[in-house]
mmCIF file of C-alpha atoms in Angstrom:
data_model
loop_
_atom_site.group_PDB
_atom_site.id
_atom_site.type_symbol
_atom_site.label_atom_id
_atom_site.label_comp_id
_atom_site.label_asym_id
_atom_site.label_seq_id
_atom_site.Cartn_x
_atom_site.Cartn_y
_atom_site.Cartn_z
ATOM 1 C CA MET R 293 -9.638 -18.569 -2.465
ATOM 2 C CA SER R 294 -12.671 -16.894 -4.149
ATOM 3 C CA ALA R 295 -11.016 -13.566 -5.962
ATOM 4 C CA GLU R 296 -15.174 -12.011 -4.324
ATOM 5 C CA ARG R 297 -14.076 -12.640 -1.221
ATOM 6 C CA ALA R 298 -11.139 -11.098 -1.451
ATOM 7 C CA ILE R 299 -12.783 -8.087 -2.560
ATOM 8 C CA THR R 300 -15.500 -7.960 -0.135
ATOM 9 C CA GLN R 301 -12.379 -8.730 2.645
ATOM 10 C CA LEU R 302 -10.739 -5.536 1.022
ATOM 11 C CA ARG R 303 -13.471 -4.057 1.436
ATOM 12 C CA ALA R 304 -14.029 -4.836 5.137
ATOM 13 C CA ALA R 305 -10.228 -3.718 5.274
ATOM 14 C CA GLU R 306 -10.616 -0.131 3.575
ATOM 15 C CA GLY R 307 -13.536 0.695 5.954
ATOM 16 C CA ARG R 308 -11.421 0.381 8.307
ATOM 17 C CA TRP R 309 -8.869 2.479 7.223
ATOM 18 C CA THR R 310 -10.029 5.095 6.054
ATOM 19 C CA SER R 311 -12.333 5.461 9.541
ATOM 20 C CA ALA R 312 -8.707 5.525 11.364
ATOM 21 C CA LEU R 313 -7.039 7.458 9.378
ATOM 22 C CA ARG R 314 -10.946 10.312 9.552
ATOM 23 C CA GLU R 315 -10.635 9.607 13.872
ATOM 24 C CA HIS R 316 -6.809 10.994 13.407
ATOM 25 C CA ARG R 317 -7.479 14.152 11.395
ATOM 26 C CA LEU R 318 -10.629 14.992 13.916
ATOM 27 C CA ALA R 319 -9.829 13.763 17.068
ATOM 28 C CA PRO R 320 -8.848 16.477 19.736
ATOM 29 C CA PRO R 321 -5.351 17.379 20.602
ATOM 30 C CA ASP R 322 -4.319 14.733 23.216
ATOM 31 C CA ALA R 323 -7.397 13.088 24.134
ATOM 32 C CA ASP R 324 -7.358 9.264 23.534
ATOM 33 C CA PHE R 325 -4.135 9.207 21.665
ATOM 34 C CA SER R 326 -3.418 6.169 22.551
ATOM 35 C CA ARG R 327 -6.283 3.797 21.390
ATOM 36 C CA ARG R 328 -6.638 5.810 18.039
ATOM 37 C CA LEU R 329 -2.804 4.680 17.420
ATOM 38 C CA ARG R 330 -3.947 0.924 18.221
ATOM 39 C CA ASP R 331 -6.270 1.864 15.806
ATOM 40 C CA PHE R 332 -4.657 2.735 12.781
ATOM 41 C CA ALA R 333 -2.473 -0.267 14.133
ATOM 42 C CA ASP R 334 -5.676 -2.974 13.529
ATOM 43 C CA ALA R 335 -6.470 -1.644 10.802
ATOM 44 C CA CYS R 336 -3.207 -1.825 8.866
ATOM 45 C CA GLU R 337 -2.967 -5.171 10.076
ATOM 46 C CA GLN R 338 -6.456 -5.724 8.820
ATOM 47 C CA GLN R 339 -5.341 -4.353 4.653
ATOM 48 C CA GLN R 340 -2.145 -6.903 5.403
ATOM 49 C CA ALA R 341 -4.220 -9.324 5.481
ATOM 50 C CA GLY R 342 -6.809 -8.613 2.910
ATOM 51 C CA PHE R 343 -3.945 -7.706 0.191
ATOM 52 C CA SER R 344 -1.946 -10.633 0.997
ATOM 53 C CA TYR R 345 -5.649 -12.613 1.195
ATOM 54 C CA ALA R 346 -5.804 -10.621 -2.653
ATOM 55 C CA ALA R 347 -2.601 -11.791 -3.703
ATOM 56 C CA GLN R 348 -3.434 -15.425 -3.099
ATOM 57 C CA ALA R 349 -7.029 -15.463 -4.792
ATOM 58 C CA GLY R 350 -4.736 -13.819 -7.861
ATOM 59 C CA LEU R 351 -5.890 -10.168 -8.459
ATOM 60 C CA GLY R 352 -3.635 -7.435 -9.860
ATOM 61 C CA TRP R 353 -3.085 -4.147 -8.345
ATOM 62 C CA ASN R 354 -3.221 -0.998 -10.945
ATOM 63 C CA PRO R 355 -0.276 1.545 -9.724
ATOM 64 C CA LEU R 356 -0.986 4.959 -7.874
ATOM 65 C CA PRO R 357 0.138 7.549 -9.305
ATOM 66 C CA PRO R 358 3.435 9.154 -8.223
ATOM 67 C CA ALA R 359 3.608 11.113 -5.616
ATOM 68 C CA THR R 360 6.420 12.732 -3.868
ATOM 69 C CA ALA R 361 4.413 11.764 -0.347
ATOM 70 C CA ARG R 362 1.380 10.265 0.627
ATOM 71 C CA ARG R 363 1.176 11.729 4.005
ATOM 72 C CA PRO R 364 -1.122 10.768 7.329
ATOM 73 C CA PRO R 365 -3.559 12.936 9.250
ATOM 74 C CA HIS R 366 -1.613 15.427 10.840
ATOM 75 C CA GLU R 367 -1.687 14.361 14.187
ATOM 76 C CA LEU R 368 0.683 11.294 12.769
ATOM 77 C CA THR R 369 3.284 14.043 11.679
ATOM 78 C CA PRO R 370 6.204 15.613 12.547
ATOM 79 C CA GLU R 371 5.277 18.516 13.014
ATOM 80 C CA SER R 372 1.926 17.927 15.288
ATOM 81 C CA GLY R 373 4.594 16.840 18.230
ATOM 82 C CA ARG R 374 3.292 13.263 18.492
ATOM 83 C CA ARG R 375 4.371 11.497 21.857
ATOM 84 C CA GLY R 376 5.726 8.903 22.293
ATOM 85 C CA PRO R 377 9.978 7.103 21.533
ATOM 86 C CA GLN R 378 11.215 9.312 18.220
ATOM 87 C CA GLU R 379 12.979 6.398 17.514
ATOM 88 C CA LEU R 380 10.026 4.512 17.036
ATOM 89 C CA TRP R 381 8.361 7.269 15.239
ATOM 90 C CA LYS R 382 11.336 7.991 13.397
ATOM 91 C CA GLN R 383 10.856 4.177 11.581
ATOM 92 C CA PHE R 384 6.959 4.561 11.648
ATOM 93 C CA ASP R 385 7.653 7.922 9.326
ATOM 94 C CA GLU R 386 10.241 5.754 7.087
ATOM 95 C CA THR R 387 7.442 2.633 6.472
ATOM 96 C CA ILE R 388 5.174 5.601 5.434
ATOM 97 C CA ASP R 389 7.809 5.871 3.253
ATOM 98 C CA GLN R 390 7.878 2.390 1.798
ATOM 99 C CA LEU R 391 3.936 2.588 1.207
ATOM 100 C CA ASN R 392 4.290 5.394 -0.872
ATOM 101 C CA VAL R 393 6.331 3.317 -3.110
ATOM 102 C CA ALA R 394 4.337 -0.223 -2.925
ATOM 103 C CA LEU R 395 1.182 1.710 -4.319
ATOM 104 C CA GLN R 396 2.841 2.895 -7.004
ATOM 105 C CA GLY R 397 4.153 -0.771 -7.157
ATOM 106 C CA VAL R 398 2.331 -3.722 -9.192
ATOM 107 C CA SER R 399 2.638 -6.454 -6.368
ATOM 108 C CA LEU R 400 0.300 -6.890 -3.290
ATOM 109 C CA GLN R 401 2.262 -8.572 -1.213
ATOM 110 C CA ALA R 402 4.943 -6.039 -1.084
ATOM 111 C CA ILE R 403 1.727 -3.761 -0.332
ATOM 112 C CA ALA R 404 0.448 -6.490 2.808
ATOM 113 C CA ARG R 405 3.964 -6.345 4.033
ATOM 114 C CA VAL R 406 4.372 -2.892 4.409
ATOM 115 C CA PHE R 407 0.989 -2.604 6.191
ATOM 116 C CA GLY R 408 2.084 -5.239 8.445
ATOM 117 C CA GLU R 409 5.641 -3.131 9.864
ATOM 118 C CA LEU R 410 3.337 -0.347 9.837
ATOM 119 C CA SER R 411 0.758 -2.145 12.070
ATOM 120 C CA GLU R 412 3.615 -3.494 14.507
ATOM 121 C CA ILE R 413 4.956 0.096 15.073
ATOM 122 C CA ALA R 414 1.689 1.557 15.451
ATOM 123 C CA ARG R 415 1.565 -0.665 17.821
ATOM 124 C CA GLN R 416 4.054 -0.234 20.074
ATOM 125 C CA LEU R 417 4.013 2.888 19.136
ATOM 126 C CA SER R 418 0.233 3.264 21.657
ATOM 127 C CA VAL R 419 1.659 0.733 24.054
ATOM 128 C CA ALA R 420 3.931 3.241 24.566
ATOM 129 C CA VAL R 421 1.921 6.037 24.530
ATOM 130 C CA ALA R 422 -0.352 4.593 26.778
ATOM 131 C CA GLU R 423 2.653 3.886 29.104
ATOM 132 C CA GLU R 424 3.439 7.513 29.319
ATOM 133 C CA ASP R 425 -0.130 9.130 30.197
ATOM 134 C CA ALA R 426 -0.191 6.410 32.817
ATOM 135 C CA ALA R 427 3.027 7.860 34.317
ATOM 136 C CA ALA R 428 2.399 11.432 34.158
ATOM 137 C CA SER R 429 -1.291 10.277 35.619
ATOM 138 C CA ARG R 430 0.854 8.846 38.397
ATOM 139 C CA ALA R 431 2.776 11.990 38.915
ATOM 140 C CA ARG R 432 0.311 14.142 39.006
ATOM 141 C CA ARG R 433 -1.811 12.554 41.845
ATOM 142 C CA ALA R 434 1.038 12.514 43.975
ATOM 143 C CA VAL R 435 1.384 16.250 43.382
ATOM 144 C CA MET A 143 20.355 -9.397 -32.793
ATOM 145 C CA GLU A 144 17.658 -11.907 -31.062
ATOM 146 C CA ASP A 145 13.839 -10.973 -29.918
ATOM 147 C CA PRO A 146 12.236 -14.004 -28.189
ATOM 148 C CA PHE A 147 9.286 -13.524 -27.210
ATOM 149 C CA VAL A 148 8.639 -14.305 -23.432
ATOM 150 C CA THR A 149 4.172 -14.638 -22.332
ATOM 151 C CA VAL A 150 2.337 -13.428 -19.424
ATOM 152 C CA PRO A 151 3.353 -16.610 -16.518
ATOM 153 C CA GLU A 152 6.775 -15.714 -17.348
ATOM 154 C CA ILE A 153 6.966 -11.838 -17.012
ATOM 155 C CA ALA A 154 4.395 -12.790 -13.709
ATOM 156 C CA ALA A 155 7.329 -14.261 -12.470
ATOM 157 C CA GLU A 156 10.087 -12.887 -13.858
ATOM 158 C CA LEU A 157 9.323 -9.599 -11.845
ATOM 159 C CA GLY A 158 6.914 -11.415 -9.013
ATOM 160 C CA VAL A 159 3.758 -9.995 -10.074
ATOM 161 C CA THR A 160 0.394 -11.474 -10.633
ATOM 162 C CA GLU A 161 -0.871 -12.752 -14.106
ATOM 163 C CA VAL A 162 -3.715 -10.009 -13.795
ATOM 164 C CA SER A 163 -1.579 -7.648 -13.379
ATOM 165 C CA VAL A 164 1.006 -7.950 -16.137
ATOM 166 C CA ARG A 165 -2.910 -8.451 -18.995
ATOM 167 C CA ALA A 166 -3.259 -4.787 -17.286
ATOM 168 C CA TRP A 167 -0.276 -3.081 -18.516
ATOM 169 C CA ILE A 168 -1.049 -4.788 -21.498
ATOM 170 C CA ARG A 169 -4.277 -3.584 -22.022
ATOM 171 C CA GLN A 170 -3.192 -0.200 -20.792
ATOM 172 C CA GLY A 171 -0.991 0.006 -23.084
ATOM 173 C CA ARG A 172 2.011 0.105 -21.107
ATOM 174 C CA LEU A 173 3.364 -3.039 -22.147
ATOM 175 C CA ARG A 174 3.394 -3.765 -26.450
ATOM 176 C CA ALA A 175 1.988 -7.809 -27.105
ATOM 177 C CA ILE A 176 0.411 -9.409 -29.500
ATOM 178 C CA LYS A 177 -2.619 -11.817 -29.570
ATOM 179 C CA ALA A 178 -1.390 -15.257 -29.960
ATOM 180 C CA GLY A 179 -4.550 -17.252 -29.892
ATOM 181 C CA ARG A 180 -6.225 -16.188 -26.723
ATOM 182 C CA SER A 181 -2.863 -15.542 -25.288
ATOM 183 C CA TYR A 182 -0.126 -12.568 -25.881
ATOM 184 C CA ARG A 183 3.132 -12.754 -26.615
ATOM 185 C CA VAL A 184 5.910 -10.098 -25.724
ATOM 186 C CA ARG A 185 9.140 -9.102 -27.483
ATOM 187 C CA ARG A 186 11.885 -9.246 -24.968
ATOM 188 C CA SER A 187 13.126 -6.220 -25.729
ATOM 189 C CA ASP A 188 9.705 -4.470 -25.659
ATOM 190 C CA LEU A 189 9.662 -6.126 -21.627
ATOM 191 C CA ASP A 190 13.038 -4.021 -21.428
ATOM 192 C CA ARG A 191 11.720 -0.764 -22.864
ATOM 193 C CA MET A 192 8.630 -0.943 -19.746
ATOM 194 C CA THR A 193 11.032 -2.289 -17.115
ATOM 195 C CA ARG A 194 13.344 0.420 -17.557
ATOM 196 C CA VAL A 195 10.643 3.120 -17.853
ATOM 197 C CA ASN A 196 8.942 1.962 -15.213
ATOM 198 C CA GLY A 197 12.756 1.858 -13.320
ATOM 199 C CA GLY A 198 13.674 5.151 -13.078
ATOM 200 C CA GLU A 199 15.565 5.508 -16.050
ATOM 201 C CA HIS A 200 12.713 8.052 -17.622
ATOM 202 C CA PRO A 201 9.789 8.326 -13.991
ATOM 203 C CA PRO A 202 7.169 9.902 -14.911
ATOM 204 C CA GLU A 203 7.156 13.698 -13.144
ATOM 205 C CA PRO A 204 5.963 12.835 -9.220
ATOM 206 C CA SER A 205 2.523 15.271 -8.303
ATOM 207 C CA GLY A 206 3.179 16.845 -4.547
ATOM 208 C CA PRO A 207 2.159 15.383 -1.438
ATOM 209 C CA VAL A 208 -0.969 13.701 -1.515
ATOM 210 C CA SER A 209 -3.173 12.722 1.862
ATOM 211 C CA LEU A 210 -3.462 9.518 2.439
ATOM 212 C CA GLU A 211 -7.120 9.478 2.689
ATOM 213 C CA SER A 212 -7.619 11.289 -0.918
ATOM 214 C CA GLU A 213 -6.846 7.556 -2.654
ATOM 215 C CA PRO A 214 -9.838 4.415 -2.407
ATOM 216 C CA LEU A 215 -7.261 1.707 -2.226
ATOM 217 C CA ILE A 216 -9.915 -0.673 -3.437
ATOM 218 C CA ASP A 217 -10.244 1.035 -6.475
ATOM 219 C CA GLN A 218 -6.886 -0.424 -7.663
ATOM 220 C CA VAL A 219 -7.498 -4.136 -7.158
ATOM 221 C CA LEU A 220 -7.888 -5.444 -10.612
ATOM 222 C CA LEU A 221 -9.787 -8.610 -10.531
ATOM 223 C CA PRO A 222 -9.149 -11.797 -13.059
ATOM 224 C CA PRO A 223 -10.577 -11.486 -16.324
ATOM 225 C CA ASP A 224 -13.022 -14.263 -15.503
ATOM 226 C CA GLU A 225 -14.037 -12.600 -12.297
ATOM 227 C CA ARG A 226 -15.281 -9.473 -14.429
#
């Protein structure tokens, strides 16, 4: 477990994370929402692995400056009228708040843990939205 | 009143963080320490003061909401001293 390898992992995870966030920011409304959520879940999972690896390699974390909130792209906020189970979205919002707290802390393991939770919730949302889309498509064909 | 010294490994274990983080706090001036040979010693009272400040007694004023995209996370990662 080397620091150099950990940094390489983190750079790859960061690339995927920023790409997933950018996709949500630039996407046209509705199209492919489920796939973007899945990509977001994958990116969070890679961040979890990267931060875990960095903690094991003995790296440290310089806390981000305090902010009242660190907000995801508009498509992932309540104001967008996002589709999917509201209970899951509530968990998503709470976990984004936990990520803000962890990023202002000093523990790489805490950040890894929150990214893991975020990945799990985003994956469930992706599946739920895909099922909603499939049901809507079936209903349209039946008319 | 007695004010014992604690070491970097002891602080890391107590707070559940890496030794790299503790040494970074010392370098940044957030945690007062004295050099003892090649290692640091921290007075218990100074450690308590830092954890009280960071724990919310006098928290720094937070900014308003920021975008998750606006801060590259990789820039916040601290390398061990021998890897720099």
